[in-house]
Amino acid sequence: MVNAETKTAKEFDIIQQHFSNINFDSSGSTEIGIGDDAAVLSLSQLQQDSSKLLVSADMLCEGTHFLSTTDPSTLGYKSLAVNISDILAMGGDPKLFTLCISLPEPNNLWLEAFAHGLTQAAKQYGLSLIGGDTTRGPLSISIQIFGTTDKPILRSGAQVGDLVVVTGTLGDAAGGLDFILDPALAANFADDFQIHVQYLQDRHECPTPRAGLTQGFDIHAAIDISDGLIPDLTHICNASGVAAALNVDALPISGSLLGANDHAVAKALVGGEDYELCLAIPPSIWPELQARAKELGILITHVGDIIPSTDRTVTVRGWSEQKLDGVINQGFVHFK
Amino acid sequence: MVNAETKTAKEFDIIQQHFSNINFDSSGSTEIGIGDDAAVLSLSQLQQDSSKLLVSADMLCEGTHFLSTTDPSTLGYKSLAVNISDILAMGGDPKLFTLCISLPEPNNLWLEAFAHGLTQAAKQYGLSLIGGDTTRGPLSISIQIFGTTDKPILRSGAQVGDLVVVTGTLGDAAGGLDFILDPALAANFADDFQIHVQYLQDRHECPTPRAGLTQGFDIHAAIDISDGLIPDLTHICNASGVAAALNVDALPISGSLLGANDHAVAKALVGGEDYELCLAIPPSIWPELQARAKELGILITHVGDIIPSTDRTVTVRGWSEQKLDGVINQGFVHFK
């Protein structure tokens, strides 16, 4: 059934009712938020803060990015967190976002829970919601996020000799997804291991964008690890015209993943949705960056090096490509 | 099936292949467009152009906003046009946009046609695509648009004594939708009337955002007519704390709609998706605004007046509420 109109008083009520108190940005750049044809931002106010505006957009669809059984509060948190991660990967401060959401029906309980998770993420990282759209349709969420920075970190700046460093532990989200897709799998593990199963699921459902790490440093290139370390580092290599070599023994892998998964190393190399940062940095800043990470309580690990390009690939020292095939073929590519 | 990752080389190819040449904004504010974690805009460049940034977002879902049979080129045009309309309703110049699209499968023919229509609208109104996301899922399109202005026109500025004026003719899109939903309906009309049937369908599928009209004038309030004249004018009344009275005999109704529909006046009052502008203006600027409209080839009509509020309603002089009931109940409200 086609409705002739796309915006209604009722729709407006949904946004007002559930989302209008998401307002944690203190920069004062929003002159008009939700409620008119468009939000109005003061460019001079934004410019007081920084010289560049960063804009990124992501769409999450039920059945592709999350299951119908996903807790809506968790989904609300993650929807914003994955966008925050994009801004952090550019060296920016996340500030504002818009939300478009389609729902099969206006389920108030669902909306309240979703808004709760979304609000948590917004509050934690200091963002405000400035507008959006609510409509009827298969469940999907489209968020567009704005951040500011004076010095964007691009994918294209990696230089031969740079260290490749990553935050957090890798592969946990992919390991957690196994348990989410097949809950019976957890029964293979002893009771005292269930806390690790839960940890891995949490890492999939509730990533931790790594705020505050990169500002003020001469980071050459950055990306957030959404597709997996090798695929994302390959983006850096392609954009920068370099290659990279990873040291398999250096990969930061959690005890939970090592205990839960026979393919922990492969998950760490190509598992997606960790939303950790992968940086290419000059060796000279490594000590200070480590100190900053320690202050922030963020694990940071030197996992490899940028090397001269032969064909812009990522190789793994101490590892064979064959071992990856099984994991790579598990369908991590949309539209293959 | 849940895929563990949300972005892939393949997805990136889709954006690069089909959408990367949408680049018609000459303001030079985009330092980095498609291809990194976020687009980078120069705030000083944006500020050279204007002092405010306008941001709006809309989502269109198959089955709710368009049929599976809708021509993808038409859909591409309309998806952007309805967003352009929001920026124009704020008195802004549309400049940049992002696109999130979910598709059941990567259909190249469909994508080419969609990109063609989208490109046409972008070129016509001078916009560039700066980023987005392509993913697998039920067909839906989420566009976020950016514009600039020095003087945003809000919904809240209408004053008692203002004239209510509208662009174009009203109700055509709703009249056209009848033929789109029930193609057999056209058979009721003689061959020489089919050109009018086509005209009405075109008005539904391909709205004409009214650019260039409002700049430099002291427009008190504006909205684009997406829900219908009465519902949208009611938004102005609510935001401004006023009421409005429309003159039924003044409504601009096309000959095509009058000939095709027994409820032409009702369609003009509450039919949606015309994407014409509704403005509240001081009487003093009416002659000059008419002259501007004439230059631009835009029909503009004084259809009513802003009056003191009793209950912020829109009344229709020469019309009875009962006559509207049938149309209002045709389900133009999502989530009722």
CSV table of N, CA, C and O in Angstrom, one decimal, chain A residues 213-267:
chain,number,residue,atom,x,y,z
A,213,LEU,N,42.0,9.2,21.6
A,213,LEU,CA,43.3,8.6,21.4
A,213,LEU,C,44.2,9.4,20.4
A,213,LEU,O,45.4,9.6,20.7
A,214,THR,N,43.6,9.8,19.3
A,214,THR,CA,44.4,10.3,18.2
A,214,THR,C,44.7,11.8,18.2
A,214,THR,O,45.7,12.2,17.5
A,215,GLN,N,43.9,12.6,18.9
A,215,GLN,CA,44.1,14.0,18.8
A,215,GLN,C,45.5,14.5,19.2
A,215,GLN,O,46.0,14.2,20.2
A,216,GLY,N,46.0,15.4,18.3
A,216,GLY,CA,47.3,16.0,18.6
A,216,GLY,C,48.5,15.2,18.2
A,216,GLY,O,49.6,15.7,18.3
A,217,PHE,N,48.3,14.0,17.6
A,217,PHE,CA,49.4,13.2,17.2
A,217,PHE,C,49.5,13.3,15.6
A,217,PHE,O,48.5,13.5,15.0
A,218,ASP,N,50.7,13.1,15.1
A,218,ASP,CA,50.8,13.0,13.7
A,218,ASP,C,50.6,11.6,13.2
A,218,ASP,O,51.5,10.9,12.7
A,219,ILE,N,49.3,11.2,13.2
A,219,ILE,CA,48.9,9.9,12.7
A,219,ILE,C,48.8,10.0,11.2
A,219,ILE,O,48.2,10.9,10.6
A,220,HIS,N,49.5,9.1,10.5
A,220,HIS,CA,49.5,9.2,9.0
A,220,HIS,C,48.2,8.7,8.3
A,220,HIS,O,47.8,9.3,7.3
A,221,ALA,N,47.7,7.6,8.8
A,221,ALA,CA,46.5,7.1,8.2
A,221,ALA,C,45.7,6.4,9.3
A,221,ALA,O,46.2,5.9,10.3
A,222,ALA,N,44.4,6.3,9.1
A,222,ALA,CA,43.5,5.6,10.1
A,222,ALA,C,42.3,5.1,9.4
A,222,ALA,O,41.8,5.6,8.4
A,223,ILE,N,41.7,4.0,9.9
A,223,ILE,CA,40.5,3.4,9.5
A,223,ILE,C,39.9,2.7,10.7
A,223,ILE,O,40.6,2.3,11.6
A,224,ASP,N,38.6,2.5,10.7
A,224,ASP,CA,38.0,1.7,11.8
A,224,ASP,C,37.8,0.3,11.2
A,224,ASP,O,37.5,0.1,10.1
A,225,ILE,N,38.0,-0.7,12.1
A,225,ILE,CA,38.0,-2.1,11.6
A,225,ILE,C,36.6,-2.6,11.7
A,225,ILE,O,36.1,-3.1,12.7
A,226,SER,N,35.9,-2.4,10.6
A,226,SER,CA,34.5,-2.8,10.5
A,226,SER,C,34.4,-4.1,9.6
A,226,SER,O,33.6,-5.0,9.9
A,227,ASP,N,35.3,-4.2,8.7
A,227,ASP,CA,35.3,-5.4,7.8
A,227,ASP,C,36.2,-6.5,8.2
A,227,ASP,O,36.2,-7.6,7.7
A,228,GLY,N,37.2,-6.1,9.1
A,228,GLY,CA,38.2,-7.1,9.5
A,228,GLY,C,39.6,-6.4,9.2
A,228,GLY,O,39.7,-5.5,8.4
A,229,LEU,N,40.6,-6.8,10.0
A,229,LEU,CA,41.9,-6.1,9.9
A,229,LEU,C,42.5,-6.1,8.5
A,229,LEU,O,42.9,-5.1,8.0
A,230,ILE,N,42.5,-7.3,7.9
A,230,ILE,CA,43.1,-7.4,6.6
A,230,ILE,C,42.3,-6.6,5.6
A,230,ILE,O,42.9,-5.7,4.8
A,231,PRO,N,41.0,-6.8,5.4
A,231,PRO,CA,40.3,-6.0,4.5
A,231,PRO,C,40.4,-4.4,4.7
A,231,PRO,O,40.6,-3.7,3.7
A,232,ASP,N,40.4,-4.0,6.0
A,232,ASP,CA,40.4,-2.6,6.2
A,232,ASP,C,41.8,-2.0,6.0
A,232,ASP,O,42.0,-0.9,5.5
A,233,LEU,N,42.8,-2.8,6.4
A,233,LEU,CA,44.2,-2.3,6.2
A,233,LEU,C,44.5,-2.3,4.7
A,233,LEU,O,45.3,-1.5,4.2
A,234,THR,N,43.9,-3.2,4.0
A,234,THR,CA,44.0,-3.2,2.5
A,234,THR,C,43.4,-1.9,1.9
A,234,THR,O,44.0,-1.3,1.0
A,235,HIS,N,42.4,-1.3,2.5
A,235,HIS,CA,41.9,0.0,2.1
A,235,HIS,C,42.9,1.0,2.2
A,235,HIS,O,43.1,1.9,1.4
A,236,ILE,N,43.6,1.0,3.4
A,236,ILE,CA,44.7,2.0,3.6
A,236,ILE,C,45.8,1.8,2.6
A,236,ILE,O,46.3,2.8,2.0
A,237,CYS,N,46.2,0.5,2.3
A,237,CYS,CA,47.3,0.3,1.4
A,237,CYS,C,46.9,0.8,0.0
A,237,CYS,O,47.7,1.4,-0.7
A,238,ASN,N,45.6,0.5,-0.4
A,238,ASN,CA,45.2,0.9,-1.7
A,238,ASN,C,45.2,2.4,-1.8
A,238,ASN,O,45.6,3.0,-2.8
A,239,ALA,N,44.7,3.1,-0.8
A,239,ALA,CA,44.6,4.6,-0.9
A,239,ALA,C,46.0,5.2,-0.8
A,239,ALA,O,46.2,6.3,-1.3
A,240,SER,N,46.9,4.6,-0.1
A,240,SER,CA,48.2,5.2,0.2
A,240,SER,C,49.3,4.7,-0.8
A,240,SER,O,50.4,5.2,-0.8
A,241,GLY,N,49.0,3.7,-1.6
A,241,GLY,CA,50.0,3.2,-2.6
A,241,GLY,C,51.1,2.5,-1.9
A,241,GLY,O,52.3,2.6,-2.3
A,242,VAL,N,50.8,1.7,-0.8
A,242,VAL,CA,51.8,1.0,-0.1
A,242,VAL,C,51.3,-0.4,0.2
A,242,VAL,O,50.2,-0.8,-0.3
A,243,ALA,N,52.1,-1.2,0.8
A,243,ALA,CA,51.7,-2.6,1.3
A,243,ALA,C,51.9,-2.6,2.8
A,243,ALA,O,52.5,-1.7,3.4
A,244,ALA,N,51.4,-3.7,3.4
A,244,ALA,CA,51.6,-3.9,4.8
A,244,ALA,C,51.9,-5.3,5.1
A,244,ALA,O,51.5,-6.2,4.4
A,245,ALA,N,52.7,-5.5,6.2
A,245,ALA,CA,53.0,-6.8,6.7
A,245,ALA,C,52.6,-6.9,8.1
A,245,ALA,O,53.1,-6.0,8.9
A,246,LEU,N,51.8,-7.9,8.5
A,246,LEU,CA,51.4,-8.1,9.9
A,246,LEU,C,52.2,-9.2,10.5
A,246,LEU,O,52.6,-10.2,9.8
A,247,ASN,N,52.4,-9.1,11.8
A,247,ASN,CA,53.1,-10.2,12.5
A,247,ASN,C,52.0,-11.0,13.3
A,247,ASN,O,51.4,-10.5,14.2
A,248,VAL,N,51.9,-12.2,12.9
A,248,VAL,CA,50.8,-13.0,13.4
A,248,VAL,C,50.9,-13.1,14.9
A,248,VAL,O,49.9,-13.1,15.7
A,249,ASP,N,52.1,-13.2,15.4
A,249,ASP,CA,52.3,-13.4,16.9
A,249,ASP,C,52.0,-12.1,17.7
A,249,ASP,O,51.9,-12.2,18.9
A,250,ALA,N,51.9,-11.0,17.0
A,250,ALA,CA,51.7,-9.8,17.7
A,250,ALA,C,50.2,-9.4,17.8
A,250,ALA,O,49.8,-8.5,18.6
A,251,LEU,N,49.4,-10.2,17.1
A,251,LEU,CA,47.9,-9.8,17.2
A,251,LEU,C,47.3,-9.9,18.6
A,251,LEU,O,47.5,-10.9,19.3
A,252,PRO,N,46.6,-8.8,19.0
A,252,PRO,CA,46.0,-8.8,20.3
A,252,PRO,C,44.7,-9.7,20.3
A,252,PRO,O,43.7,-9.3,19.6
A,253,ILE,N,44.8,-10.8,20.9
A,253,ILE,CA,43.6,-11.7,20.9
A,253,ILE,C,43.2,-12.0,22.3
A,253,ILE,O,44.0,-12.3,23.1
A,254,SER,N,41.9,-11.8,22.6
A,254,SER,CA,41.5,-12.0,24.0
A,254,SER,C,41.5,-13.5,24.4
A,254,SER,O,41.3,-14.4,23.6
A,255,GLY,N,41.7,-13.7,25.7
A,255,GLY,CA,41.6,-15.1,26.2
A,255,GLY,C,40.3,-15.7,25.9
A,255,GLY,O,40.1,-16.9,25.7
A,256,SER,N,39.2,-14.9,25.9
A,256,SER,CA,37.9,-15.4,25.7
A,256,SER,C,37.8,-16.0,24.3
A,256,SER,O,37.2,-17.0,24.1
A,257,LEU,N,38.3,-15.2,23.3
A,257,LEU,CA,38.3,-15.7,21.9
A,257,LEU,C,39.1,-17.0,21.7
A,257,LEU,O,38.7,-17.9,21.1
A,258,LEU,N,40.3,-16.9,22.3
A,258,LEU,CA,41.2,-18.1,22.2
A,258,LEU,C,40.6,-19.3,22.8
A,258,LEU,O,40.7,-20.4,22.2
A,259,GLY,N,39.9,-19.2,23.9
A,259,GLY,CA,39.3,-20.3,24.5
A,259,GLY,C,38.0,-20.8,23.8
A,259,GLY,O,37.6,-22.0,23.9
A,260,ALA,N,37.4,-19.9,23.0
A,260,ALA,CA,36.1,-20.2,22.5
A,260,ALA,C,36.1,-20.6,21.0
A,260,ALA,O,35.2,-21.2,20.5
A,261,ASN,N,37.2,-20.4,20.4
A,261,ASN,CA,37.2,-20.5,18.9
A,261,ASN,C,38.5,-21.1,18.4
A,261,ASN,O,39.6,-20.6,18.7
A,262,ASP,N,38.4,-22.1,17.6
A,262,ASP,CA,39.6,-22.8,17.0
A,262,ASP,C,40.2,-21.9,16.0
A,262,ASP,O,41.3,-22.1,15.6
A,263,HIS,N,39.5,-20.9,15.5
A,263,HIS,CA,40.0,-20.0,14.4
A,263,HIS,C,40.2,-18.6,14.9
A,263,HIS,O,40.0,-17.7,14.2
A,264,ALA,N,40.7,-18.5,16.2
A,264,ALA,CA,40.8,-17.2,16.8
A,264,ALA,C,41.7,-16.3,16.0
A,264,ALA,O,41.4,-15.1,15.8
A,265,VAL,N,42.8,-16.8,15.5
A,265,VAL,CA,43.8,-16.0,14.7
A,265,VAL,C,43.1,-15.5,13.4
A,265,VAL,O,43.2,-14.3,13.1
A,266,ALA,N,42.4,-16.4,12.8
A,266,ALA,CA,41.8,-16.0,11.5
A,266,ALA,C,40.7,-15.0,11.8
A,266,ALA,O,40.5,-14.0,11.0
A,267,LYS,N,39.9,-15.2,12.9
A,267,LYS,CA,38.9,-14.2,13.2
A,267,LYS,C,39.6,-12.8,13.5
A,267,LYS,O,39.0,-11.8,13.1
